[in-house]
Tab-separated table of N, CA and C in Angstrom:
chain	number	residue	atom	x	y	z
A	15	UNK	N	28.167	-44.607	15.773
A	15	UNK	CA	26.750	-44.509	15.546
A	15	UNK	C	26.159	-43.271	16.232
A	16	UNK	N	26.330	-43.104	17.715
A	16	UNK	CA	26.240	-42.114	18.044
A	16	UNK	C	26.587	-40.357	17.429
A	17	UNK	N	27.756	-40.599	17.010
A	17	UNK	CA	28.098	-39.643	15.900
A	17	UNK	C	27.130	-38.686	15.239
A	18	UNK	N	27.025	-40.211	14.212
A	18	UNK	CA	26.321	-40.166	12.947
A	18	UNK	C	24.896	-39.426	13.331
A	19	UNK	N	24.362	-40.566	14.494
A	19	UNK	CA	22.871	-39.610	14.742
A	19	UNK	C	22.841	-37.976	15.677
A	20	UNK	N	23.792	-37.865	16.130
A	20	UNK	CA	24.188	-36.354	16.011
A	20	UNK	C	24.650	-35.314	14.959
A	21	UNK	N	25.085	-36.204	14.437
A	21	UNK	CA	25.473	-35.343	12.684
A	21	UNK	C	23.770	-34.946	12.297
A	22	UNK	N	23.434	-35.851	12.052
A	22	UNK	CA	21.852	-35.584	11.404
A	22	UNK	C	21.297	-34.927	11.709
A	23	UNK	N	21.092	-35.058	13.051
A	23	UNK	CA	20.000	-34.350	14.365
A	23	UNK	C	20.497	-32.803	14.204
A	24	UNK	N	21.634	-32.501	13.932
A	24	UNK	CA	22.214	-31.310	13.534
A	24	UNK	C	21.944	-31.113	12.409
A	25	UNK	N	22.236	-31.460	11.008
A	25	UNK	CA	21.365	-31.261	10.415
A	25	UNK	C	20.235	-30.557	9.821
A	26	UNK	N	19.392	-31.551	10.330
A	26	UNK	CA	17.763	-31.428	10.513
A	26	UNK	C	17.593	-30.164	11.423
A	27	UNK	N	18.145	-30.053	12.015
A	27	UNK	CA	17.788	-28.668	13.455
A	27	UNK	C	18.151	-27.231	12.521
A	28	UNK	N	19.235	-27.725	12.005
A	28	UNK	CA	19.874	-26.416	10.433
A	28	UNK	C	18.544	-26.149	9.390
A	29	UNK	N	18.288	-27.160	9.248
A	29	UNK	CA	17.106	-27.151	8.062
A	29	UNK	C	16.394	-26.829	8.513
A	30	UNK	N	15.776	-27.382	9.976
A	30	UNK	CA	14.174	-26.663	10.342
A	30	UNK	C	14.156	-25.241	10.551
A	31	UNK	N	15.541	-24.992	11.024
A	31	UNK	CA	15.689	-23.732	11.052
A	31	UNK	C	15.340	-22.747	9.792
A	32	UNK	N	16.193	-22.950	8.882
A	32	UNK	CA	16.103	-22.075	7.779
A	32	UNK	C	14.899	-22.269	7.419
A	33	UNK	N	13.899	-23.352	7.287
A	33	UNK	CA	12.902	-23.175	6.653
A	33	UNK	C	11.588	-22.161	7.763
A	34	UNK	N	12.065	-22.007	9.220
A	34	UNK	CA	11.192	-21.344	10.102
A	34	UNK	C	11.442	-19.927	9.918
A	35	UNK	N	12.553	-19.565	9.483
A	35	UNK	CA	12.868	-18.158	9.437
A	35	UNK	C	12.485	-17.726	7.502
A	36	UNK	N	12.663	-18.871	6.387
A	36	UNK	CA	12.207	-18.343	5.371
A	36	UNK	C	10.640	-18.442	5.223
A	37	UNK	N	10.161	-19.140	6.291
A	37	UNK	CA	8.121	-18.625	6.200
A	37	UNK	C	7.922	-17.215	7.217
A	38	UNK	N	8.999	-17.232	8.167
A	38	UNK	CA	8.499	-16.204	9.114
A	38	UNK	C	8.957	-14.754	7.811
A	39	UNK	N	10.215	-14.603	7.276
A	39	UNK	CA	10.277	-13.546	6.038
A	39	UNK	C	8.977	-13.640	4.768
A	40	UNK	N	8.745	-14.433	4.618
A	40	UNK	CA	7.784	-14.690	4.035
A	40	UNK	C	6.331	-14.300	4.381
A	41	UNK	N	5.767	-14.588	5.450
A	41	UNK	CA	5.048	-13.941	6.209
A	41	UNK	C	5.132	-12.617	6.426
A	42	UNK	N	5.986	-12.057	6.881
A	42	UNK	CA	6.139	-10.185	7.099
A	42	UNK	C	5.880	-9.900	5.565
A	43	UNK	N	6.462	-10.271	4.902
A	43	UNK	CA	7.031	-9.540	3.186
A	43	UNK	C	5.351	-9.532	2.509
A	44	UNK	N	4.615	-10.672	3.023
A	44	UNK	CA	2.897	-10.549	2.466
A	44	UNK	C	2.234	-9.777	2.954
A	45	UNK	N	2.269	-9.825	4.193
A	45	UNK	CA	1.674	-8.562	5.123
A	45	UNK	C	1.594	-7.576	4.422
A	46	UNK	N	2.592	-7.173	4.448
A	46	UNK	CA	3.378	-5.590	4.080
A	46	UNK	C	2.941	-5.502	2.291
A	47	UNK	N	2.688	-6.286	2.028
A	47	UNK	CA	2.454	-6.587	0.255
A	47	UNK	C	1.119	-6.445	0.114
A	48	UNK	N	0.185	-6.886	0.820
A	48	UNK	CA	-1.131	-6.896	0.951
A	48	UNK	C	-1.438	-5.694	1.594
A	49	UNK	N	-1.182	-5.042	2.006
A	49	UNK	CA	-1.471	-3.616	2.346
A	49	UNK	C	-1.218	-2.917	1.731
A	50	UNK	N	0.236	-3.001	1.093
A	50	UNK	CA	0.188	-1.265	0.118
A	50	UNK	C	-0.573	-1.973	-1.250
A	51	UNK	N	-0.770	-3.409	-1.522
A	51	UNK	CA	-1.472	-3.524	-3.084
A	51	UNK	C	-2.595	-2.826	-2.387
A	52	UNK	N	-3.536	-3.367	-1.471
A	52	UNK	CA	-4.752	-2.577	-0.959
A	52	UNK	C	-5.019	-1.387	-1.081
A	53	UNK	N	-4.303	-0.459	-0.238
A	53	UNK	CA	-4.248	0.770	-0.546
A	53	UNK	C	-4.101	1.443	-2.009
A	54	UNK	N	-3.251	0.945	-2.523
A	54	UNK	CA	-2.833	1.098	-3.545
A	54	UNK	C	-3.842	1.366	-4.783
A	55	UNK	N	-4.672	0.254	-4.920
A	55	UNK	CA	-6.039	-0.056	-5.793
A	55	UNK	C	-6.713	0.429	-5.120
A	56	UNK	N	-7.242	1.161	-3.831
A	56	UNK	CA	-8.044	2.337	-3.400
A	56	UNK	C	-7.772	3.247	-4.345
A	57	UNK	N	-6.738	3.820	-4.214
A	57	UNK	CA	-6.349	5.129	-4.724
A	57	UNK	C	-6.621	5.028	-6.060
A	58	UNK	N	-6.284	4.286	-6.737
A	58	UNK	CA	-6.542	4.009	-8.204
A	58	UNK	C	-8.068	4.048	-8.387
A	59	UNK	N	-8.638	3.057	-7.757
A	59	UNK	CA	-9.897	2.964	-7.601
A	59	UNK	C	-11.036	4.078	-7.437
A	60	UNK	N	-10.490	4.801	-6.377
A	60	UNK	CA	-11.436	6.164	-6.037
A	60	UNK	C	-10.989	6.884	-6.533
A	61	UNK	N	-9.996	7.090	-7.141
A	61	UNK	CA	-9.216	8.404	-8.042
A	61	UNK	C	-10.272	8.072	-9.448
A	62	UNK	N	-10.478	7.017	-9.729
A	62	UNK	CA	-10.971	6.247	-11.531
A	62	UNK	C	-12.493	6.966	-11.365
A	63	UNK	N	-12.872	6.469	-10.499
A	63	UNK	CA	-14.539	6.545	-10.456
A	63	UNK	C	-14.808	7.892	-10.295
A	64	UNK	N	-14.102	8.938	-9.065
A	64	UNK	CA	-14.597	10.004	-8.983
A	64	UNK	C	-14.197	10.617	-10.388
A	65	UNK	N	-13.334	10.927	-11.436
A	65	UNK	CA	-13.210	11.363	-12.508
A	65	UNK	C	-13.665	11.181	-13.555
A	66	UNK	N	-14.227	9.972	-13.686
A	66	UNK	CA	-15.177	9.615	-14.824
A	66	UNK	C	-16.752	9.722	-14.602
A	67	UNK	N	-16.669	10.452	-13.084
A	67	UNK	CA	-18.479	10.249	-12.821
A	67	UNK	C	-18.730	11.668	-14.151
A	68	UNK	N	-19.981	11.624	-14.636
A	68	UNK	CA	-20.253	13.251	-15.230
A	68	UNK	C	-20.566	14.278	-14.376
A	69	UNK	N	-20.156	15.763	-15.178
A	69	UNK	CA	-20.112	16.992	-13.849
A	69	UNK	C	-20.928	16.915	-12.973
A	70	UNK	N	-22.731	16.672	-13.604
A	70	UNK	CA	-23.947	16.955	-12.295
A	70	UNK	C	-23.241	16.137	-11.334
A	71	UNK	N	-22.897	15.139	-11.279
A	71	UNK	CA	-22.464	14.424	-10.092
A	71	UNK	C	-21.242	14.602	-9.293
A	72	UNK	N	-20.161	15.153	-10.076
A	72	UNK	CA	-19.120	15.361	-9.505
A	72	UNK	C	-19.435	16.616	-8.573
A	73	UNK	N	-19.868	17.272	-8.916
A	73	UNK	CA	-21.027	18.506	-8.593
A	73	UNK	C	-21.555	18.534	-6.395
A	74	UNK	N	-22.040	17.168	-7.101
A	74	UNK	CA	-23.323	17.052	-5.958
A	74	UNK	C	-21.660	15.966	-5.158
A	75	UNK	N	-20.412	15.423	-5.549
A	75	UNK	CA	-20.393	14.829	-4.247
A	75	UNK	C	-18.621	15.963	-4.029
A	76	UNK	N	-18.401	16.620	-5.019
A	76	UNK	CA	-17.532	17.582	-3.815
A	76	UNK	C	-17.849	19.418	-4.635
A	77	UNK	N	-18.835	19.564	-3.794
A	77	UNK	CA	-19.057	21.043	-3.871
A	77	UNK	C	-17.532	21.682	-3.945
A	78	UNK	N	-16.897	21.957	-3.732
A	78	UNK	CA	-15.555	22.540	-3.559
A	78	UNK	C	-14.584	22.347	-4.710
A	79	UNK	N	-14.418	23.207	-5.595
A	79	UNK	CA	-13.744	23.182	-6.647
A	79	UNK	C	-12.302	22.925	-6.769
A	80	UNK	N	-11.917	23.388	-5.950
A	80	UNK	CA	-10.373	22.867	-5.251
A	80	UNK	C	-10.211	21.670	-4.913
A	81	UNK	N	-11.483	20.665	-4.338
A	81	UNK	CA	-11.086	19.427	-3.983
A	81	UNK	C	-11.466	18.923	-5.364
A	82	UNK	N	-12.432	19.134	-6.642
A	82	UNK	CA	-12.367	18.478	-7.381
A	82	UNK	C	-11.083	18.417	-8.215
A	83	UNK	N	-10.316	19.218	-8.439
A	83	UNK	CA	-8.745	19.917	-8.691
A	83	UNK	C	-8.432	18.391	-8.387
A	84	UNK	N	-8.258	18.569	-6.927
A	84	UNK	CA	-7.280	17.916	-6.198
A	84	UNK	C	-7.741	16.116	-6.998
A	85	UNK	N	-8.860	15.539	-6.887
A	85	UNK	CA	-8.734	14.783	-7.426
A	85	UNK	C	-8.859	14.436	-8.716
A	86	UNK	N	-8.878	15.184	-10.040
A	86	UNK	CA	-8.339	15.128	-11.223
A	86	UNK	C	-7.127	15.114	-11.393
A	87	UNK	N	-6.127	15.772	-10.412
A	87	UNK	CA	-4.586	15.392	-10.045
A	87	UNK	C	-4.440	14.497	-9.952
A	88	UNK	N	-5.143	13.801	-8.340
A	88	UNK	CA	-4.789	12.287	-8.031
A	88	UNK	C	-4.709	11.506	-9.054
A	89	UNK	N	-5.810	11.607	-9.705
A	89	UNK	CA	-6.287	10.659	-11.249
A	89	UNK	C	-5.106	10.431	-11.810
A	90	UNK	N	-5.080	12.092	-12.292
A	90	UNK	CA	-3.584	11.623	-13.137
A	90	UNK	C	-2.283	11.247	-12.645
A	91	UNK	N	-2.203	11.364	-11.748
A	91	UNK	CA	-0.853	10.900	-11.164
A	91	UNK	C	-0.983	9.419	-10.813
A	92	UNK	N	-1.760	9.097	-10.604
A	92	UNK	CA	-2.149	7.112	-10.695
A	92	UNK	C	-1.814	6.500	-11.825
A	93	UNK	N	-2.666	7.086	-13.243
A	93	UNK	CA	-2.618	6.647	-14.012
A	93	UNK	C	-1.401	6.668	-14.672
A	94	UNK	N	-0.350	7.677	-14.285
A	94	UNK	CA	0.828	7.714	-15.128
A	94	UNK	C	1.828	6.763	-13.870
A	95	UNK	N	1.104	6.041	-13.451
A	95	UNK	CA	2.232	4.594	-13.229
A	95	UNK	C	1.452	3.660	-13.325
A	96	UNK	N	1.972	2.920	-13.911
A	96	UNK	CA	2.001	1.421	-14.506
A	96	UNK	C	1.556	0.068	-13.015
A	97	UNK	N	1.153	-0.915	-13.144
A	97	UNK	CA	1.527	-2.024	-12.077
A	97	UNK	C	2.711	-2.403	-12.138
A	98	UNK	N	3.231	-2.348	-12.780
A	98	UNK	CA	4.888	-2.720	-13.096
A	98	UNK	C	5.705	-1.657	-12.241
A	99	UNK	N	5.446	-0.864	-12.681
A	99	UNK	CA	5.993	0.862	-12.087
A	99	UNK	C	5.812	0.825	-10.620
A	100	UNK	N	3.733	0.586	-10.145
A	100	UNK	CA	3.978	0.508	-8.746
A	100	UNK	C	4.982	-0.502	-8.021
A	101	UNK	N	5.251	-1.620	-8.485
A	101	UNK	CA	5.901	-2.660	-7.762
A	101	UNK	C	7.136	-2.087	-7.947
A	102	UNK	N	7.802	-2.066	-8.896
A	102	UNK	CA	8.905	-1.272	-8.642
A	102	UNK	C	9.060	-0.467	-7.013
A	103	UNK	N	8.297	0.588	-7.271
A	103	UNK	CA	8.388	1.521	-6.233
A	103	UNK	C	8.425	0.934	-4.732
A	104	UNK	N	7.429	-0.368	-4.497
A	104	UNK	CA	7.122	-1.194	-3.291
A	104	UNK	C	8.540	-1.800	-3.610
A	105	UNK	N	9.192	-2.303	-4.213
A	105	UNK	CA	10.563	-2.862	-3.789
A	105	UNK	C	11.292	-2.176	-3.810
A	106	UNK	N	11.593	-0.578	-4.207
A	106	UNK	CA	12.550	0.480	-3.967
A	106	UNK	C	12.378	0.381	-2.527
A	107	UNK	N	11.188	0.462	-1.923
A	107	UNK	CA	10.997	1.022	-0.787
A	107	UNK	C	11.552	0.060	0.331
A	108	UNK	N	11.330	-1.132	0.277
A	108	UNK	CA	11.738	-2.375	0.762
A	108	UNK	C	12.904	-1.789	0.838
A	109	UNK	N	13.918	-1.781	-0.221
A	109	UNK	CA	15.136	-2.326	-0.094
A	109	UNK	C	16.229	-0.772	0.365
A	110	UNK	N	15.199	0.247	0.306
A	110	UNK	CA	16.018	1.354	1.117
A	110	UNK	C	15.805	1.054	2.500
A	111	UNK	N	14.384	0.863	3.135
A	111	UNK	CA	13.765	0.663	4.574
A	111	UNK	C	13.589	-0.219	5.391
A	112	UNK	N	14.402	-1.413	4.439
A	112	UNK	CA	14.408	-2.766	5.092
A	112	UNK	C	12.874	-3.406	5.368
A	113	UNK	N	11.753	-2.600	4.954
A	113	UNK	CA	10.423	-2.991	4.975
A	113	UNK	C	9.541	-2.389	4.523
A	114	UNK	N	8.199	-2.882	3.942
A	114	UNK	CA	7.157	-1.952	2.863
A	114	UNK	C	7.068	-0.940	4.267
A	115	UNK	N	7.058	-0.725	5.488
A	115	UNK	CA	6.290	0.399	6.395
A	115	UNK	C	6.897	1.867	5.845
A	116	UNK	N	7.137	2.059	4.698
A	116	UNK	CA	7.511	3.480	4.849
A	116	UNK	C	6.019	4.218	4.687
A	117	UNK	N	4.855	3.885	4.724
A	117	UNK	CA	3.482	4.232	5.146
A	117	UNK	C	3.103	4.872	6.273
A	118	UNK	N	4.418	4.110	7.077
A	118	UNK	CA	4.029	5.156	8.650
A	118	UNK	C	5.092	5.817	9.300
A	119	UNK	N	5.884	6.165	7.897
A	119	UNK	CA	7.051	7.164	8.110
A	119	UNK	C	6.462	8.571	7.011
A	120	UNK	N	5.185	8.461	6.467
A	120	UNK	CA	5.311	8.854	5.198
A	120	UNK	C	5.658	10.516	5.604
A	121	UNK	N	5.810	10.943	7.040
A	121	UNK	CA	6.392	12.504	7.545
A	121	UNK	C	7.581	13.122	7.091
A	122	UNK	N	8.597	11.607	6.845
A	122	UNK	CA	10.287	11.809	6.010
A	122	UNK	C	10.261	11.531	4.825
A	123	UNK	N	11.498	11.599	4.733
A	123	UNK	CA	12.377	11.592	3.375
A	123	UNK	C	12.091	9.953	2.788
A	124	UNK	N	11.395	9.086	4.287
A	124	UNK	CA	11.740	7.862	3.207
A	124	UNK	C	9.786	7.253	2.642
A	125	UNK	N	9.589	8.199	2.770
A	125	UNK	CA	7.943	8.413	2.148
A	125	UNK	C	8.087	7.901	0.738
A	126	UNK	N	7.586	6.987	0.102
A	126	UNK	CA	7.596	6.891	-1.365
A	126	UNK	C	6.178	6.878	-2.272
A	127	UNK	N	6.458	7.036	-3.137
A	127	UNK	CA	5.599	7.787	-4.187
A	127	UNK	C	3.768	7.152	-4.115
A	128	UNK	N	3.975	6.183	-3.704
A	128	UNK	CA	2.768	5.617	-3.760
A	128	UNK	C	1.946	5.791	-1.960
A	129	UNK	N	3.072	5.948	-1.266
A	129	UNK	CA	2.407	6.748	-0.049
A	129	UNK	C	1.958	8.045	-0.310
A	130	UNK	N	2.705	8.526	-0.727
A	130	UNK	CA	2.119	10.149	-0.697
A	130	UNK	C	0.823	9.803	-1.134
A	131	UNK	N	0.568	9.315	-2.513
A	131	UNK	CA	-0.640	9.537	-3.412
A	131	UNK	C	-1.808	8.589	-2.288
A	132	UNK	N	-1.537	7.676	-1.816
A	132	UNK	CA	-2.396	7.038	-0.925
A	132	UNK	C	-2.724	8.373	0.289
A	133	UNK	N	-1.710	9.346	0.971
A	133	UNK	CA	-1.883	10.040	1.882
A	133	UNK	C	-3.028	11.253	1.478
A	134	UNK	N	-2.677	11.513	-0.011
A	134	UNK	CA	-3.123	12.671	-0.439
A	134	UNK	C	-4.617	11.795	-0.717
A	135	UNK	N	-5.025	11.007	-1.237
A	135	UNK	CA	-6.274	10.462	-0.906
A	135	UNK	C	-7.062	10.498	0.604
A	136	UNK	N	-6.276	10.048	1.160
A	136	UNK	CA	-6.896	10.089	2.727
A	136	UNK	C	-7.872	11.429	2.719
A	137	UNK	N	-6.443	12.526	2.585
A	137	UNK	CA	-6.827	13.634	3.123
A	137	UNK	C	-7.734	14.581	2.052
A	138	UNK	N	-8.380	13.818	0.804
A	138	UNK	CA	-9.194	14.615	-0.310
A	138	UNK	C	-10.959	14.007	0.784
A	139	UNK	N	-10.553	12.677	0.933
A	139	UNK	CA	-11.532	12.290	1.495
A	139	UNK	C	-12.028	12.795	2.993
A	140	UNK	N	-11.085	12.802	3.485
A	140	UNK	CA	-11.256	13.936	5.008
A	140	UNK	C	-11.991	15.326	4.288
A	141	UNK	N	-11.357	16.074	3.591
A	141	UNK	CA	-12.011	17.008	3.128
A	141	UNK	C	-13.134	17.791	2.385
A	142	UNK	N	-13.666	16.087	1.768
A	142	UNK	CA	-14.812	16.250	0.628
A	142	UNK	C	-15.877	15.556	2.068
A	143	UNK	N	-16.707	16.808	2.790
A	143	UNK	CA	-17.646	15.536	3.488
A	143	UNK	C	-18.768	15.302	2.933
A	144	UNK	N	-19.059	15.682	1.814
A	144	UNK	CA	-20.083	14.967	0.926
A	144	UNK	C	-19.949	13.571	0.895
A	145	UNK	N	-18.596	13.510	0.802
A	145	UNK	CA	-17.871	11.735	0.236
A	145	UNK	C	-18.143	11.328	1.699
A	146	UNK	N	-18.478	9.681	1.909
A	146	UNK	CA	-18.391	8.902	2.681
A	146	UNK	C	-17.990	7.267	2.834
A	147	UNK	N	-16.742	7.644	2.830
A	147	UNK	CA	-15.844	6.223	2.333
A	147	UNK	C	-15.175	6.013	3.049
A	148	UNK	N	-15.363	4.102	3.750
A	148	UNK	CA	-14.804	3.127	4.594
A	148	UNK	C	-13.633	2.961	4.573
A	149	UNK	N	-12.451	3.518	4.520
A	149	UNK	CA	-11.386	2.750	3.120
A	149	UNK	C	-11.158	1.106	3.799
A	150	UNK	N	-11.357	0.957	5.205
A	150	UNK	CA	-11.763	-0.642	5.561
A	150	UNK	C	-10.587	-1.241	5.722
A	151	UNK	N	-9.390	-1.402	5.182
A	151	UNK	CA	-8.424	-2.455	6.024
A	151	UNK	C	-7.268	-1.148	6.832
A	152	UNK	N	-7.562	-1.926	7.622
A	152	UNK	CA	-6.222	-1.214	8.783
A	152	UNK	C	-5.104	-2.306	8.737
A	153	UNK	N	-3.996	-1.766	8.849
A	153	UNK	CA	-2.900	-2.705	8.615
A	153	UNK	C	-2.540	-3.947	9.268
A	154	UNK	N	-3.218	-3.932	10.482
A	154	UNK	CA	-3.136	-5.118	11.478
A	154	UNK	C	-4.200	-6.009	11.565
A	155	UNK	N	-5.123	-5.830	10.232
A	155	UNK	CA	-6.453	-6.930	9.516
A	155	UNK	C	-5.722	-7.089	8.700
A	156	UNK	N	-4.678	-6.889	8.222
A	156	UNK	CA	-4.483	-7.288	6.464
A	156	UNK	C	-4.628	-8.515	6.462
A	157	UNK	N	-4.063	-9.476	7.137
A	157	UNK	CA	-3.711	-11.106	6.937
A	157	UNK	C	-5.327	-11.613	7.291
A	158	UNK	N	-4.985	-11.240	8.979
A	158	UNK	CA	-5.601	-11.950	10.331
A	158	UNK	C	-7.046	-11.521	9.953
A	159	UNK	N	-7.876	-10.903	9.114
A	159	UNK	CA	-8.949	-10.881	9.212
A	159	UNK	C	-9.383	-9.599	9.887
């Protein structure tokens, strides 16, 4: 009898296990999922709107003809990937880096495509100071608020 309720107790300690470590993977893998979708639909987002505003306006929010350049690029380079396409890319990235953070590697080689275009946003917006935009989640609010 004794046995038996050590067999179990073992067990159960196996199971609680695996199921503590497949919410704790589970947990990181959303994190990391909820941040680059975030970012992600920024870029899309502020790339969409600034290109479809009409000239007087594009005008009045980046005087600088080079930054408007720059984001008629962005535009198009959003639009020629798919949601299908981005996810792709978020699980390329995963499964070379062992985690979505290649966001705060985006200095190397293991930078992927949807960082850059998120980086190159940052820095249209650093540069246009007409523009004044929150982009609002930092990576360590994504979940927690």
């Amino acid at each position: 009898m004794v046995k038996l309720i050590f067999v179990m107790g073992f067990r159960d300690g196996i199971s609680a296990g695996k199921e503590a470590s497949a919410q704790e993977g589970f947990n990181h893998g959303f994190r990391e999922s909820v941040y680059a979708g975030y970012s992600w639909g920024l870029v899309r987002g502020i790339s969409s709107v600034i290109s479809t505003l009409p000239d007087h306006l594009k005008e009045k929010l980046t005087s600088n003809q080079q930054n408007k350049e720059r984001f008629q690029k962005l535009y198009e380079s959003t639009r020629a990937i798919s949601s299908n396409k981005a996810l792709q890319i978020f699980y390329s990235s995963i499964q070379q880096n062992g985690s979505g953070d290649s966001h705060e590697l985006c200095e190397d080689s293991r930078c992927n495509q949807l960082d850059v275009l998120s980086k190159d946003l940052n820095d249209l917006l650093r540069d246009s100071v007409e523009l004044k935009v929150d982009l609002g989640l930092k990576k360590d609010s994504a979940i927690n608020g």
